[in-house]
């Protein structure tokens, strides 16, 4: 494999954002798990067709985002790599943070549009298959359509919600709310309050994870006038919101228990609290001038959401 093919593969893999795809699989499984817990028989082919449609929708959104992120580059022109100046190595009260010197990809931006078009086409095929299985009821179509609109509006002008300051909120709702709901509806055909009781705390944790991950690029985002939730809030208020979201997630989970969520489903969610405490400690340490460990912070943010969803899935599917 020559260097060009290696660069293309790496660029496509990075643009696909594998961690978000894996998260989509876990969160989709949550909806299937709720259906299993409530006694609905799982239609295997429909489940996997729905999962394929969700993953293809994520890929389409991610590749379209990459295409429009490179708006200043001609569609099929390759450019030599350019080094980006590295800012200071520590976050400061002025909002600086480290960003490793990374070269611009030499892959033509048009490639990302072509791949996005391909994934959208295959995704449309999965929708046709669901229609053939008589699974696209009005309520399923409503949530499927909403997920599609949010995923496209997140990446594509004129909306480009990724750069609106609300992109993180859109992703949290899309992944932690709509994906489980779609999976559940494909099996049951109707909504249930367990969906809200379980998915809402996860939405808060997901949003907190996105805030933590975006802290590393805060300096670059402010320099390039890129509007994210963190740049809109400022790093201090963003950190405060991050900590509040994590606390609220567990409070909401506790309130859900009082409101009727079975303890056997809520308890697994509380098992991730030590990870949550460690994540809050890291954020407070950075806010107080400590040296940031970006890889550890990113891993902790992803692990908090991942472990919480995984443990609840175990209770739902095996319980």
Short mmCIF file of C-alpha atoms in Angstrom, two decimals:
data_model
loop_
_atom_site.label_atom_id
_atom_site.label_comp_id
_atom_site.label_asym_id
_atom_site.label_seq_id
_atom_site.Cartn_x
_atom_site.Cartn_y
_atom_site.Cartn_z
CA UNK A 1 0.00 0.00 0.00
CA UNK A 2 1.55 3.31 -1.10
CA UNK A 3 1.73 6.46 0.98
CA UNK A 4 -1.27 8.05 -0.76
CA UNK A 5 -3.53 5.12 0.10
CA UNK A 6 -2.29 5.12 3.68
CA UNK A 7 -3.02 8.85 3.99
CA UNK A 8 -6.49 8.34 2.51
CA UNK A 9 -7.28 5.47 4.88
CA UNK A 10 -6.09 7.45 7.89
CA UNK A 11 -8.06 10.54 6.85
CA UNK A 12 -11.25 8.54 6.34
CA UNK A 13 -10.81 6.71 9.65
CA UNK A 14 -10.24 9.97 11.52
CA UNK A 15 -13.23 11.63 9.83
CA UNK A 16 -15.43 8.62 10.65
CA UNK A 17 -14.79 9.22 14.39
CA UNK A 18 -14.79 5.56 15.47
CA UNK A 19 -15.47 6.36 19.13
CA UNK A 20 -18.75 8.03 18.19
CA UNK A 21 -19.74 5.04 16.02
CA UNK A 22 -19.06 2.66 18.90
CA UNK A 23 -21.08 4.90 21.19
CA UNK A 24 -23.93 4.80 18.68
CA UNK A 25 -23.87 0.99 18.76
CA UNK A 26 -24.03 0.91 22.58
CA UNK A 27 -26.81 3.50 22.75
CA UNK A 28 -28.84 1.81 20.02
CA UNK A 29 -28.50 -1.44 21.97
CA UNK A 30 -29.99 0.38 24.94
CA UNK A 31 -33.28 0.75 23.08
CA UNK A 32 -33.28 -2.91 22.16
CA UNK A 33 -32.49 -3.77 25.77
CA UNK A 34 -35.46 -1.78 27.05
CA UNK A 35 -37.70 -3.63 24.58
CA UNK A 36 -36.32 -6.95 25.84
CA UNK A 37 -36.82 -5.94 29.47
CA UNK A 38 -40.45 -5.02 28.78
CA UNK A 39 -41.09 -8.38 27.14
CA UNK A 40 -41.13 -7.46 23.45
CA UNK A 41 -39.62 -10.18 21.24
CA UNK A 42 -36.57 -8.92 19.35
CA UNK A 43 -36.84 -9.14 15.57
CA UNK A 44 -33.19 -9.83 14.74
CA UNK A 45 -33.12 -8.73 11.08
CA UNK A 46 -35.04 -5.54 11.87
CA UNK A 47 -32.70 -4.80 14.78
CA UNK A 48 -29.58 -5.08 12.63
CA UNK A 49 -31.07 -3.21 9.69
CA UNK A 50 -31.90 -0.38 12.07
CA UNK A 51 -28.40 -0.49 13.53
CA UNK A 52 -26.90 -0.33 10.05
CA UNK A 53 -29.09 2.66 9.21
CA UNK A 54 -28.00 4.51 12.36
CA UNK A 55 -24.30 3.83 11.77
CA UNK A 56 -24.57 4.90 8.12
CA UNK A 57 -26.33 8.10 9.22
CA UNK A 58 -23.48 8.82 11.64
CA UNK A 59 -20.90 8.18 8.94
CA UNK A 60 -22.72 10.44 6.48
CA UNK A 61 -22.89 13.27 9.00
CA UNK A 62 -19.23 12.86 9.97
CA UNK A 63 -17.96 12.82 6.38
CA UNK A 64 -20.14 15.80 5.41
CA UNK A 65 -18.80 17.67 8.41
CA UNK A 66 -15.25 16.95 7.28
CA UNK A 67 -16.06 18.08 3.74
CA UNK A 68 -17.47 21.43 4.85
CA UNK A 69 -14.75 21.88 7.49
CA UNK A 70 -12.38 22.09 4.51
CA UNK A 71 -14.46 24.71 2.70
CA UNK A 72 -11.40 26.73 1.69
CA UNK A 73 -9.88 23.81 -0.21
CA UNK A 74 -10.86 23.00 -3.83
CA UNK A 75 -12.78 19.71 -3.98
CA UNK A 76 -10.19 17.65 -5.82
CA UNK A 77 -6.95 19.50 -5.26
CA UNK A 78 -4.31 18.07 -2.96
CA UNK A 79 -2.18 20.44 -0.94
CA UNK A 80 1.15 19.97 0.76
CA UNK A 81 1.04 19.44 4.50
CA UNK A 82 1.21 22.62 6.55
CA UNK A 83 2.43 22.78 10.11
CA UNK A 84 0.21 24.48 12.65
CA UNK A 85 1.92 26.59 15.28
CA UNK A 86 1.81 25.02 18.71
CA UNK A 87 0.35 27.24 21.42
CA UNK A 88 1.46 27.25 25.07
CA UNK A 89 1.66 23.93 26.86
CA UNK A 90 -0.72 24.72 29.71
CA UNK A 91 -4.21 26.08 29.96
CA UNK A 92 -4.24 29.52 31.54
CA UNK A 93 -6.86 31.97 32.77
CA UNK A 94 -6.63 33.52 29.31
CA UNK A 95 -8.01 30.33 27.82
CA UNK A 96 -4.85 28.87 26.23
CA UNK A 97 -4.34 25.17 25.91
CA UNK A 98 -1.92 22.82 24.14
CA UNK A 99 -2.59 21.68 20.63
CA UNK A 100 -0.06 19.40 19.06
CA UNK A 101 1.43 20.53 15.76
CA UNK A 102 -0.48 18.47 13.23
CA UNK A 103 -0.17 18.66 9.45
CA UNK A 104 -3.16 19.39 7.26
CA UNK A 105 -4.33 16.29 5.44
CA UNK A 106 -3.34 16.09 1.77
CA UNK A 107 -6.50 14.14 0.91
CA UNK A 108 -8.81 16.07 -1.49
CA UNK A 109 -11.94 17.24 0.28
CA UNK A 110 -14.14 15.91 -2.53
CA UNK A 111 -13.36 12.38 -1.38
CA UNK A 112 -15.30 12.97 1.83
CA UNK A 113 -18.33 14.16 -0.12
CA UNK A 114 -18.22 11.08 -2.33
CA UNK A 115 -18.03 8.74 0.66
CA UNK A 116 -20.86 10.64 2.37
CA UNK A 117 -23.01 10.27 -0.74
CA UNK A 118 -22.29 6.53 -0.78
CA UNK A 119 -23.20 6.06 2.89
CA UNK A 120 -26.39 8.10 2.43
CA UNK A 121 -27.36 5.90 -0.52
CA UNK A 122 -26.81 2.68 1.39
CA UNK A 123 -28.63 4.20 4.36
CA UNK A 124 -31.62 4.87 2.11
CA UNK A 125 -31.60 1.18 1.20
CA UNK A 126 -31.91 0.25 4.89
CA UNK A 127 -34.94 2.54 5.14
CA UNK A 128 -36.54 0.77 2.17
CA UNK A 129 -35.89 -2.57 3.86
CA UNK A 130 -37.63 -1.36 7.03
CA UNK A 131 -40.59 -0.20 4.94
CA UNK A 132 -40.72 -3.65 3.34
CA UNK A 133 -40.83 -5.15 6.84
CA UNK A 134 -43.77 -2.84 7.72
CA UNK A 135 -41.74 -1.26 10.52
CA UNK A 136 -41.91 2.38 9.41
CA UNK A 137 -45.02 3.35 11.35
CA UNK A 138 -45.84 7.08 11.68
CA UNK A 139 -44.09 7.35 15.06
CA UNK A 140 -40.99 5.50 13.79
CA UNK A 141 -40.93 7.68 10.67
CA UNK A 142 -41.17 10.78 12.86
CA UNK A 143 -38.16 9.90 14.99
CA UNK A 144 -36.21 8.54 12.02
CA UNK A 145 -36.85 11.77 10.12
CA UNK A 146 -35.90 13.90 13.12
CA UNK A 147 -32.63 11.99 13.51
CA UNK A 148 -31.87 12.46 9.81
CA UNK A 149 -32.62 16.19 9.92
CA UNK A 150 -30.47 16.76 13.01
CA UNK A 151 -27.57 14.72 11.60
CA UNK A 152 -27.59 16.65 8.33
CA UNK A 153 -28.23 20.06 9.90
CA UNK A 154 -25.30 19.39 12.23
CA UNK A 155 -22.87 19.12 9.32
CA UNK A 156 -24.30 20.92 6.27
CA UNK A 157 -24.80 24.64 5.50
CA UNK A 158 -26.76 26.80 5.94
CA UNK A 159 -27.35 25.35 9.41
CA UNK A 160 -23.91 23.88 10.25
CA UNK A 161 -24.92 23.39 13.87
CA UNK A 162 -21.46 22.03 14.57
CA UNK A 163 -20.22 25.63 14.47
CA UNK A 164 -23.26 27.26 16.06
CA UNK A 165 -22.44 26.67 19.70
CA UNK A 166 -25.26 24.12 19.89
CA UNK A 167 -23.56 21.28 18.06
CA UNK A 168 -22.68 19.42 21.25
CA UNK A 169 -26.30 19.57 22.42
CA UNK A 170 -27.50 18.26 19.06
CA UNK A 171 -25.08 15.32 19.23
CA UNK A 172 -26.11 14.51 22.79
CA UNK A 173 -29.81 14.46 21.88
CA UNK A 174 -29.18 12.53 18.67
CA UNK A 175 -27.03 9.84 20.24
CA UNK A 176 -28.40 9.45 23.76
CA UNK A 177 -32.09 10.11 23.06
CA UNK A 178 -33.04 9.44 19.45
CA UNK A 179 -30.90 6.36 18.77
CA UNK A 180 -32.28 4.35 21.75
CA UNK A 181 -35.79 5.56 20.95
CA UNK A 182 -35.55 4.41 17.33
CA UNK A 183 -34.23 1.00 18.38
CA UNK A 184 -37.06 0.61 20.87
CA UNK A 185 -39.76 1.75 18.45
CA UNK A 186 -38.60 -0.67 15.76
CA UNK A 187 -39.31 -3.51 18.18
CA UNK A 188 -42.34 -2.21 20.08
CA UNK A 189 -44.02 0.34 17.82
CA UNK A 190 -44.88 2.60 20.76
CA UNK A 191 -43.13 4.84 23.30
CA UNK A 192 -42.59 4.00 26.97
CA UNK A 193 -41.58 6.13 29.96
CA UNK A 194 -38.52 3.93 30.65
CA UNK A 195 -36.94 5.50 27.58
CA UNK A 196 -36.97 8.95 29.16
CA UNK A 197 -35.96 7.70 32.61
CA UNK A 198 -32.87 5.98 31.25
CA UNK A 199 -31.88 8.18 28.31
CA UNK A 200 -32.13 11.62 29.91
CA UNK A 201 -29.32 11.06 32.47
CA UNK A 202 -27.20 9.62 29.65
CA UNK A 203 -27.83 12.74 27.57
CA UNK A 204 -26.39 14.86 30.38
CA UNK A 205 -23.32 12.62 30.67
CA UNK A 206 -22.84 12.63 26.90
CA UNK A 207 -22.97 16.43 26.79
CA UNK A 208 -20.48 16.63 29.68
CA UNK A 209 -18.14 14.30 27.77
CA UNK A 210 -18.27 16.50 24.67
CA UNK A 211 -17.45 19.58 26.77
CA UNK A 212 -14.48 17.80 28.34
CA UNK A 213 -13.16 16.63 24.98
CA UNK A 214 -13.55 20.07 23.38
CA UNK A 215 -11.44 21.69 26.11
CA UNK A 216 -8.24 20.53 24.41
CA UNK A 217 -9.03 22.45 21.21
CA UNK A 218 -10.35 25.53 23.05
CA UNK A 219 -7.32 27.68 22.17
CA UNK A 220 -7.42 26.78 18.48
CA UNK A 221 -11.20 27.20 18.32
CA UNK A 222 -10.99 30.72 19.75
CA UNK A 223 -8.10 31.63 17.42
CA UNK A 224 -10.06 30.42 14.38
CA UNK A 225 -13.35 31.98 15.58
CA UNK A 226 -14.98 28.57 15.64
CA UNK A 227 -18.17 28.67 17.70
CA UNK A 228 -18.52 25.71 20.04
CA UNK A 229 -20.47 25.46 23.26
CA UNK A 230 -17.23 25.95 25.20
CA UNK A 231 -16.12 29.04 23.27
CA UNK A 232 -19.58 30.55 23.67
CA UNK A 233 -19.58 29.96 27.41
CA UNK A 234 -15.91 30.62 28.08
CA UNK A 235 -13.66 27.97 29.58
CA UNK A 236 -14.50 28.80 33.21
CA UNK A 237 -18.28 28.62 32.82
CA UNK A 238 -17.88 25.64 30.51
CA UNK A 239 -16.01 23.73 33.22
CA UNK A 240 -18.66 24.66 35.77
CA UNK A 241 -21.40 23.45 33.42
CA UNK A 242 -19.47 20.23 32.83
CA UNK A 243 -19.38 19.47 36.55
CA UNK A 244 -23.04 20.45 36.98
CA UNK A 245 -24.12 18.16 34.13
CA UNK A 246 -22.42 15.17 35.73
CA UNK A 247 -24.01 15.90 39.11
CA UNK A 248 -27.41 16.42 37.49
CA UNK A 249 -27.17 13.10 35.64
CA UNK A 250 -26.96 11.13 38.87
CA UNK A 251 -29.57 13.30 40.58
CA UNK A 252 -31.99 12.68 37.69
CA UNK A 253 -31.23 8.96 37.88
CA UNK A 254 -32.05 9.00 41.61
CA UNK A 255 -35.28 10.93 40.97
CA UNK A 256 -36.19 8.37 38.30
CA UNK A 257 -35.92 5.63 40.93
CA UNK A 258 -38.38 7.54 43.11
CA UNK A 259 -40.63 7.94 40.06
CA UNK A 260 -40.73 4.23 39.34
CA UNK A 261 -37.49 3.23 37.61
CA UNK A 262 -36.65 -0.26 38.94
CA UNK A 263 -33.57 -0.27 41.18
CA UNK A 264 -32.12 -3.20 39.24
CA UNK A 265 -31.88 -0.86 36.21
CA UNK A 266 -30.74 2.25 38.08
CA UNK A 267 -28.05 0.61 40.22
CA UNK A 268 -25.78 -0.23 37.24
CA UNK A 269 -25.85 3.45 36.28
CA UNK A 270 -24.50 4.44 39.68
CA UNK A 271 -21.55 2.05 39.31
CA UNK A 272 -19.78 4.62 37.11
CA UNK A 273 -19.78 7.28 39.85
CA UNK A 274 -16.07 6.77 40.75
CA UNK A 275 -15.18 7.58 37.13
CA UNK A 276 -17.43 10.65 37.30
CA UNK A 277 -15.71 11.86 40.48
CA UNK A 278 -12.29 11.40 38.86
CA UNK A 279 -13.40 13.33 35.77
CA UNK A 280 -14.68 16.24 37.86
CA UNK A 281 -11.41 16.20 39.82
CA UNK A 282 -9.43 16.46 36.58
CA UNK A 283 -11.48 19.43 35.40
CA UNK A 284 -11.10 21.21 38.73
CA UNK A 285 -7.37 20.56 38.66
CA UNK A 286 -7.07 22.15 35.21
CA UNK A 287 -9.23 25.09 36.29
CA UNK A 288 -6.89 25.66 39.23
CA UNK A 289 -3.82 25.80 36.98
CA UNK A 290 -2.73 22.17 37.05
CA UNK A 291 -1.04 20.54 34.08
CA UNK A 292 -3.70 19.02 31.81
CA UNK A 293 -3.38 15.40 30.75
CA UNK A 294 -5.48 15.53 27.61
CA UNK A 295 -5.42 11.86 26.68
CA UNK A 296 -6.41 10.84 30.19
CA UNK A 297 -9.21 13.43 30.27
CA UNK A 298 -10.54 12.26 26.90
CA UNK A 299 -10.34 8.61 27.94
CA UNK A 300 -12.12 9.34 31.23
CA UNK A 301 -14.89 11.31 29.48
CA UNK A 302 -15.51 8.48 27.01
CA UNK A 303 -15.22 5.82 29.71
CA UNK A 304 -17.81 7.53 31.91
CA UNK A 305 -20.44 7.40 29.17
CA UNK A 306 -19.31 4.00 27.91
CA UNK A 307 -19.29 2.27 31.29
CA UNK A 308 -22.65 3.73 32.28
CA UNK A 309 -24.33 2.62 29.06
CA UNK A 310 -22.60 -0.77 29.17
CA UNK A 311 -23.66 -1.55 32.74
CA UNK A 312 -27.28 -0.53 32.08
CA UNK A 313 -27.26 -2.61 28.89
CA UNK A 314 -26.14 -5.65 30.88
CA UNK A 315 -29.01 -5.18 33.31
CA UNK A 316 -31.50 -4.81 30.46
CA UNK A 317 -30.34 -7.65 28.24
CA UNK A 318 -29.25 -10.18 30.88
CA UNK A 319 -31.04 -8.90 34.04
#
